[in-house]
Amino acid sequence: MAEMPFIATALAIAAAIHDATGVWLDRLPFTPERVWRALRDERQG
């Protein structure tokens, strides 16, 4: 049960990143480099 707040927080942050950028991140931690890479991959693919 100790992990539940972490999971909910991670999902909320992932949803906020998606709302702001239009891409979903599926790995933790959410780093600026991973966001940029996901944006680049979305544009190329």
mmCIF file of C-alpha atoms in Angstrom:
data_model
loop_
_atom_site.group_PDB
_atom_site.id
_atom_site.type_symbol
_atom_site.label_atom_id
_atom_site.label_comp_id
_atom_site.label_asym_id
_atom_site.label_seq_id
_atom_site.Cartn_x
_atom_site.Cartn_y
_atom_site.Cartn_z
ATOM 1 C CA MET A 1 0.000 0.000 0.000
ATOM 2 C CA ALA A 2 2.934 2.358 0.433
ATOM 3 C CA GLU A 3 3.432 2.546 -3.333
ATOM 4 C CA MET A 4 -0.071 3.722 -4.205
ATOM 5 C CA PRO A 5 0.545 7.488 -3.803
ATOM 6 C CA PHE A 6 3.659 7.198 -5.959
ATOM 7 C CA ILE A 7 1.760 5.426 -8.737
ATOM 8 C CA ALA A 8 -1.044 7.983 -8.716
ATOM 9 C CA THR A 9 1.461 10.833 -8.740
ATOM 10 C CA ALA A 10 3.402 9.337 -11.643
ATOM 11 C CA LEU A 11 0.198 8.899 -13.638
ATOM 12 C CA ALA A 12 -0.823 12.489 -12.938
ATOM 13 C CA ILE A 13 2.574 13.760 -14.082
ATOM 14 C CA ALA A 14 2.434 11.577 -17.214
ATOM 15 C CA ALA A 15 -1.019 12.962 -18.003
ATOM 16 C CA ALA A 16 0.211 16.533 -17.494
ATOM 17 C CA ILE A 17 3.154 15.930 -19.840
ATOM 18 C CA HIS A 18 0.756 14.457 -22.394
ATOM 19 C CA ASP A 19 -1.595 17.429 -22.093
ATOM 20 C CA ALA A 20 1.303 19.839 -22.609
ATOM 21 C CA THR A 21 3.131 17.990 -25.388
ATOM 22 C CA GLY A 22 0.774 15.461 -26.944
ATOM 23 C CA VAL A 23 3.134 12.542 -26.278
ATOM 24 C CA TRP A 24 2.922 9.763 -23.719
ATOM 25 C CA LEU A 25 5.962 8.776 -21.689
ATOM 26 C CA ASP A 26 5.961 5.165 -20.529
ATOM 27 C CA ARG A 27 9.164 4.989 -18.468
ATOM 28 C CA LEU A 28 10.233 6.499 -15.195
ATOM 29 C CA PRO A 29 11.866 8.803 -14.394
ATOM 30 C CA PHE A 30 10.356 11.493 -16.585
ATOM 31 C CA THR A 31 13.435 13.488 -17.520
ATOM 32 C CA PRO A 32 13.681 16.472 -19.865
ATOM 33 C CA GLU A 33 15.796 14.350 -22.217
ATOM 34 C CA ARG A 34 13.088 11.686 -22.435
ATOM 35 C CA VAL A 35 10.453 14.329 -23.134
ATOM 36 C CA TRP A 36 12.574 15.835 -25.933
ATOM 37 C CA ARG A 37 13.277 12.372 -27.353
ATOM 38 C CA ALA A 38 9.578 11.469 -27.324
ATOM 39 C CA LEU A 39 8.741 14.754 -29.064
ATOM 40 C CA ARG A 40 11.413 14.135 -31.701
ATOM 41 C CA ASP A 41 10.252 10.563 -32.280
ATOM 42 C CA GLU A 42 6.637 11.714 -32.590
ATOM 43 C CA ARG A 43 7.587 14.259 -35.257
ATOM 44 C CA GLN A 44 9.717 11.793 -37.210
ATOM 45 C CA GLY A 45 7.335 8.870 -37.037
#
